[in-house]
Tab-separated table of C-alpha atoms and ligand atoms in Angstrom:
chain	number	residue	atom	x	y	z
A	1	MET	CA	25.945	7.459	28.065
A	2	ILE	CA	27.748	4.859	25.888
A	3	GLU	CA	25.567	2.403	24.034
A	4	PHE	CA	26.521	-0.349	21.588
A	5	GLN	CA	23.743	-1.950	19.546
A	6	ASN	CA	24.734	-5.001	17.513
A	7	VAL	CA	28.208	-3.689	16.774
A	8	SER	CA	30.571	-5.792	14.681
A	9	PHE	CA	33.937	-4.953	13.231
A	10	ALA	CA	36.451	-6.592	10.909
A	11	PHE	CA	39.742	-5.254	9.562
A	12	GLU	CA	39.774	-5.443	5.758
A	13	ASN	CA	39.296	-8.951	4.413
A	14	ASN	CA	39.802	-10.502	7.813
A	15	LYS	CA	37.452	-12.321	10.113
A	16	GLU	CA	35.449	-10.320	12.604
A	17	VAL	CA	37.423	-8.935	15.524
A	18	LEU	CA	34.238	-7.813	17.324
A	19	ARG	CA	31.032	-9.761	16.940
A	20	ASN	CA	27.558	-8.385	17.523
A	21	LEU	CA	28.253	-6.481	20.731
A	22	SER	CA	25.397	-4.854	22.633
A	23	PHE	CA	25.810	-3.168	26.001
A	24	LYS	CA	25.195	0.104	27.788
A	25	ILE	CA	27.392	2.074	30.149
A	26	GLU	CA	25.479	4.582	32.257
A	27	LYS	CA	26.680	8.028	33.252
A	28	GLY	CA	29.175	7.861	36.121
A	29	GLU	CA	29.843	4.120	35.831
A	30	SER	CA	33.396	2.855	36.030
A	31	VAL	CA	33.767	-0.223	33.850
A	32	GLY	CA	36.775	-2.502	33.396
A	33	LEU	CA	37.318	-4.129	30.014
A	34	ILE	CA	39.324	-7.331	30.266
A	35	GLY	CA	40.305	-10.240	28.053
A	36	ALA	CA	43.314	-11.979	26.528
A	37	ASN	CA	45.737	-10.348	24.091
A	38	GLY	CA	43.874	-9.900	20.827
A	39	ALA	CA	40.393	-10.213	22.390
A	40	GLY	CA	39.359	-6.874	20.875
A	41	LYS	CA	39.618	-4.383	23.766
A	42	SER	CA	41.579	-1.686	21.953
A	43	THR	CA	39.462	-2.116	18.829
A	44	LEU	CA	36.288	-1.614	20.871
A	45	MET	CA	37.660	1.627	22.318
A	46	LYS	CA	38.745	2.934	18.923
A	47	LEU	CA	35.189	2.417	17.642
A	48	ILE	CA	33.822	4.603	20.473
A	49	VAL	CA	35.829	7.611	19.320
A	50	GLY	CA	35.416	6.888	15.624
A	51	LEU	CA	39.059	5.986	14.979
A	52	LEU	CA	37.590	2.830	13.414
A	53	THR	CA	34.118	2.321	11.958
A	54	GLY	CA	32.201	-0.936	11.973
A	55	GLU	CA	28.654	-2.251	11.553
A	56	GLY	CA	25.814	-1.528	13.952
A	57	LYS	CA	25.156	1.527	16.070
A	58	ILE	CA	27.189	3.272	18.772
A	59	THR	CA	25.725	6.251	20.591
A	60	ILE	CA	27.409	8.605	23.048
A	61	ASP	CA	25.010	10.647	25.123
A	62	GLY	CA	22.355	9.963	22.505
A	63	ILE	CA	24.578	11.109	19.612
A	64	GLU	CA	25.344	8.453	17.033
A	65	VAL	CA	29.064	8.090	16.341
A	66	SER	CA	29.476	9.076	12.700
A	67	ARG	CA	31.943	11.083	10.676
A	68	LYS	CA	29.756	14.207	10.906
A	69	LYS	CA	29.672	14.099	14.691
A	70	LEU	CA	33.317	13.290	15.394
A	71	TYR	CA	34.329	16.763	16.556
A	72	GLU	CA	31.457	16.891	19.039
A	73	ILE	CA	32.060	13.349	20.269
A	74	ARG	CA	35.806	13.762	20.669
A	75	GLY	CA	35.181	16.866	22.760
A	76	LYS	CA	33.343	14.680	25.267
A	77	ILE	CA	35.818	11.815	25.382
A	78	GLY	CA	39.391	11.636	26.600
A	79	PHE	CA	41.198	8.545	25.337
A	80	VAL	CA	44.485	7.323	26.806
A	81	LEU	CA	45.825	5.169	23.969
A	82	GLN	CA	47.605	1.859	24.576
A	83	ASN	CA	50.699	3.260	22.873
A	84	SER	CA	51.579	6.720	24.198
A	85	ASP	CA	53.739	7.432	21.133
A	86	ASP	CA	50.485	7.549	19.154
A	87	GLN	CA	49.079	10.113	21.536
A	88	MET	CA	51.823	12.622	22.275
A	89	PHE	CA	52.358	14.457	19.008
A	90	MET	CA	53.461	17.971	20.033
A	91	PRO	CA	57.130	18.713	20.828
A	92	THR	CA	56.688	19.192	24.582
A	93	VAL	CA	54.473	17.815	27.324
A	94	LEU	CA	53.085	21.311	27.993
A	95	GLU	CA	52.055	21.851	24.374
A	96	ASP	CA	50.349	18.456	24.243
A	97	MET	CA	48.462	19.159	27.447
A	98	MET	CA	47.402	22.624	26.251
A	99	PHE	CA	46.182	21.423	22.871
A	100	ALA	CA	42.681	20.161	23.753
A	101	PRO	CA	41.822	22.824	26.365
A	102	LEU	CA	42.780	25.585	23.885
A	103	ASN	CA	40.992	23.854	21.033
A	104	TYR	CA	37.811	23.653	23.079
A	105	GLY	CA	37.858	27.305	24.052
A	106	LEU	CA	39.911	27.990	27.206
A	107	SER	CA	42.275	30.976	27.234
A	108	ARG	CA	46.034	30.288	27.437
A	109	GLY	CA	46.047	31.358	31.077
A	110	GLU	CA	43.126	29.119	32.019
A	111	ALA	CA	44.566	26.197	30.087
A	112	GLU	CA	47.981	26.541	31.713
A	113	LYS	CA	46.425	26.723	35.176
A	114	LYS	CA	44.553	23.482	34.434
A	115	VAL	CA	47.776	21.884	33.190
A	116	ASP	CA	49.644	22.892	36.350
A	117	GLU	CA	46.894	21.468	38.558
A	118	VAL	CA	46.884	18.128	36.762
A	119	LEU	CA	50.680	17.832	36.746
A	120	ALA	CA	50.754	18.557	40.488
A	121	ARG	CA	48.023	16.004	41.158
A	122	LEU	CA	50.060	13.337	39.376
A	123	ASN	CA	53.252	14.573	41.067
A	124	ILE	CA	54.972	15.152	37.717
A	125	SER	CA	55.251	18.945	37.639
A	126	GLU	CA	58.869	18.604	36.512
A	127	TYR	CA	57.700	17.091	33.176
A	128	LYS	CA	56.047	20.317	32.074
A	129	ASP	CA	58.719	21.633	29.720
A	130	LYS	CA	60.209	18.296	28.748
A	131	TYR	CA	60.406	17.141	25.159
A	132	ASN	CA	58.184	14.165	24.403
A	133	HIS	CA	60.999	12.409	22.575
A	134	LYS	CA	63.316	12.811	25.567
A	135	ILE	CA	61.205	11.127	28.232
A	136	SER	CA	61.031	7.430	29.104
A	137	GLY	CA	58.177	5.066	28.246
A	138	GLY	CA	56.641	5.240	31.714
A	139	GLU	CA	57.100	9.011	31.908
A	140	LYS	CA	55.362	9.314	28.567
A	141	ARG	CA	52.483	7.176	29.828
A	142	MET	CA	52.103	9.529	32.821
A	143	ALA	CA	52.208	12.546	30.501
A	144	ALA	CA	49.571	10.967	28.251
A	145	ILE	CA	47.287	10.402	31.245
A	146	ALA	CA	47.899	13.998	32.345
A	147	THR	CA	46.982	15.226	28.860
A	148	ILE	CA	43.606	13.512	29.050
A	149	LEU	CA	42.894	14.763	32.565
A	150	ALA	CA	43.678	18.333	31.459
A	151	MET	CA	40.876	17.999	28.884
A	152	ASP	CA	38.416	17.348	31.699
A	153	PRO	CA	36.225	15.228	29.409
A	154	GLU	CA	32.818	13.769	30.309
A	155	ILE	CA	33.965	10.270	29.436
A	156	ILE	CA	37.396	8.767	29.987
A	157	LEU	CA	38.675	5.775	28.043
A	158	MET	CA	41.957	4.330	29.192
A	159	ASP	CA	43.730	1.543	27.333
A	160	GLU	CA	46.258	-0.068	29.684
A	161	PRO	CA	46.833	3.046	31.822
A	162	THR	CA	49.159	1.308	34.278
A	163	SER	CA	51.356	-0.635	31.867
A	164	ALA	CA	54.937	0.671	31.969
A	165	LEU	CA	54.410	2.486	35.277
A	166	ASP	CA	56.543	1.921	38.356
A	167	PRO	CA	54.588	0.970	41.514
A	168	TYR	CA	54.688	4.551	42.835
A	169	ASN	CA	53.241	6.062	39.655
A	170	ARG	CA	50.813	3.161	39.310
A	171	ARG	CA	49.445	3.936	42.766
A	172	ILE	CA	49.098	7.644	41.943
A	173	VAL	CA	47.195	6.786	38.775
A	174	ILE	CA	44.913	4.350	40.621
A	175	ASN	CA	44.140	6.928	43.307
A	176	THR	CA	43.517	9.605	40.694
A	177	ILE	CA	41.166	7.351	38.706
A	178	LYS	CA	39.231	6.607	41.899
A	179	GLU	CA	38.704	10.331	42.497
A	180	LEU	CA	37.340	11.004	39.004
A	181	ASN	CA	33.550	11.243	38.825
A	182	GLN	CA	33.404	10.842	35.079
A	183	THR	CA	32.126	7.832	33.184
A	184	LYS	CA	35.119	5.541	32.726
A	185	LEU	CA	36.003	2.549	30.588
A	186	ILE	CA	39.377	1.039	31.403
A	187	ALA	CA	40.992	-1.806	29.449
A	188	SER	CA	43.716	-3.662	31.295
A	189	HIS	CA	45.455	-6.879	32.249
A	190	ASP	CA	46.197	-5.279	35.642
A	191	LEU	CA	43.262	-6.890	37.421
A	192	ASP	CA	44.228	-5.524	40.832
A	193	MET	CA	43.923	-2.033	39.365
A	194	ILE	CA	40.555	-2.929	37.766
A	195	LEU	CA	39.336	-4.300	41.107
A	196	ASP	CA	40.401	-1.090	42.812
A	197	THR	CA	38.943	1.363	40.286
A	198	CYS	CA	35.883	-0.262	38.658
A	199	ASP	CA	32.386	-1.302	39.768
A	200	ARG	CA	31.656	-3.473	36.786
A	201	VAL	CA	33.643	-5.631	34.372
A	202	ILE	CA	33.064	-6.640	30.770
A	203	LEU	CA	35.029	-9.705	29.685
A	204	LEU	CA	35.761	-10.045	25.996
A	205	SER	CA	36.800	-13.305	24.384
A	206	LYS	CA	37.572	-13.393	20.670
A	207	GLY	CA	35.442	-10.349	20.070
A	208	GLU	CA	32.419	-11.431	22.083
A	209	ILE	CA	31.198	-10.432	25.520
A	210	ILE	CA	31.253	-13.584	27.602
A	211	ALA	CA	30.697	-11.971	31.000
A	212	ASP	CA	29.399	-8.619	32.206
A	213	GLY	CA	28.786	-8.027	35.881
A	214	PRO	CA	29.956	-6.703	39.247
A	215	VAL	CA	33.733	-6.470	39.496
A	216	ARG	CA	34.135	-8.792	42.508
A	217	GLU	CA	31.899	-11.452	41.064
A	218	ILE	CA	33.875	-11.687	37.824
A	219	LEU	CA	37.361	-11.166	39.212
A	220	SER	CA	36.882	-13.863	41.854
A	221	ASN	CA	35.837	-16.455	39.255
A	222	LYS	CA	39.093	-18.388	38.920
A	223	GLU	CA	37.858	-20.797	36.228
A	224	LEU	CA	36.465	-18.005	34.068
A	225	LEU	CA	39.670	-15.970	34.387
A	226	GLU	CA	41.959	-18.907	33.694
A	227	ALA	CA	39.934	-19.925	30.655
A	228	ASN	CA	40.683	-16.401	29.400
A	229	ARG	CA	44.418	-16.375	30.124
A	230	MET	CA	44.130	-14.377	33.342
A	231	GLU	CA	44.838	-15.024	37.001
A	232	LEU	CA	42.988	-14.025	40.146
A	233	PRO	CA	43.954	-10.538	41.322
A	234	LEU	CA	46.495	-10.804	44.165
A	235	SER	CA	44.086	-9.308	46.663
A	236	LEU	CA	41.543	-12.061	45.956
A	237	THR	CA	43.916	-15.036	46.253
B	301	ATP	N1	45.537	-2.779	12.121
B	301	ATP	C1	45.131	-4.045	12.215
B	301	ATP	N2	44.948	-4.790	11.103
B	301	ATP	C2	44.515	-6.065	11.154
B	301	ATP	N3	44.242	-6.710	12.316
B	301	ATP	C3	44.390	-6.015	13.450
B	301	ATP	C4	44.850	-4.663	13.474
B	301	ATP	N4	44.888	-4.240	14.760
B	301	ATP	C5	44.503	-5.284	15.507
B	301	ATP	N5	44.195	-6.357	14.730
B	301	ATP	C6	43.693	-7.653	15.196
B	301	ATP	O1	42.487	-7.442	15.893
B	301	ATP	C7	42.394	-8.298	17.017
B	301	ATP	C8	42.032	-7.486	18.238
B	301	ATP	O2	43.083	-6.564	18.521
B	301	ATP	P1	43.001	-5.558	19.731
B	301	ATP	O3	44.169	-4.667	19.607
B	301	ATP	O4	41.656	-4.965	19.789
B	301	ATP	O5	43.178	-6.557	20.968
B	301	ATP	P2	43.342	-6.233	22.518
B	301	ATP	O6	42.264	-6.982	23.226
B	301	ATP	O7	43.439	-4.784	22.713
B	301	ATP	O8	44.740	-6.948	22.837
B	301	ATP	P3	45.946	-6.509	23.852
B	301	ATP	O9	45.585	-7.072	25.182
B	301	ATP	O10	47.129	-7.224	23.275
B	301	ATP	O11	46.080	-5.027	23.818
B	301	ATP	C9	43.731	-9.024	17.121
B	301	ATP	O12	43.544	-10.336	16.650
B	301	ATP	C10	44.631	-8.259	16.205
B	301	ATP	O13	45.547	-9.113	15.577
B	302	MG	MG1	44.871	-3.540	23.364
């Protein structure tokens, strides 16, 4: 479903941020992407949707990520960005949530029904007509997650979905992620959330994959985590 073959990336004139990455994520897998600040997690996700372009080959469902295929690829992938201000660009939450469903062919009525369902599932129905610039950081994160769920994409990328959320909203998001059958890649420092929602973990260090395996195996390896500026999840201490 997602395949990287010898992918490298450097921002202009800088050293490589991602170095020769190769891995595959199969359909329906839920994969956590972890690593210290600056390890390259967000960069890796931006390459998947073609927001950045590097060396090597990335394929989604057999389609190579390239400028020509961006429309098709972005129709398959919902991406919750690390910074929700970069994601919510319409005046209101409703308009943002309607944008992708309308763009990919639903009627207004169908799209609004989908929006209402997702808002209810996240227990944020009261956000529907709010202005994006008049909601708090955590509220905006919830709205951004709702926007992606309303797209109903085949693949979900989430960059720090639980950062900024209060424990109640964090729990709703975790439970919602667990119910999704889609292929998921979730970058986070919230290792308890990763443990709860993912089967497999990829650990990045300075742009290289230094571990890739079952979630419990990696998240219970205290030395490996500490060497990468992380701590054991609370539930494994
Ligand atoms: N626009 C940019 N121009 C130049 N360098 C950048 C840019 N964006 C990120 N970088 C560098 O690329 C490296 C990887 O950044 P990235 O955002 O992928 O890290 P991350 O693993 O997502 O970190 P975090 O946990 O803080 O979100 C960092 O060293 C960062 O300084
Ligand atoms: Mg990041």
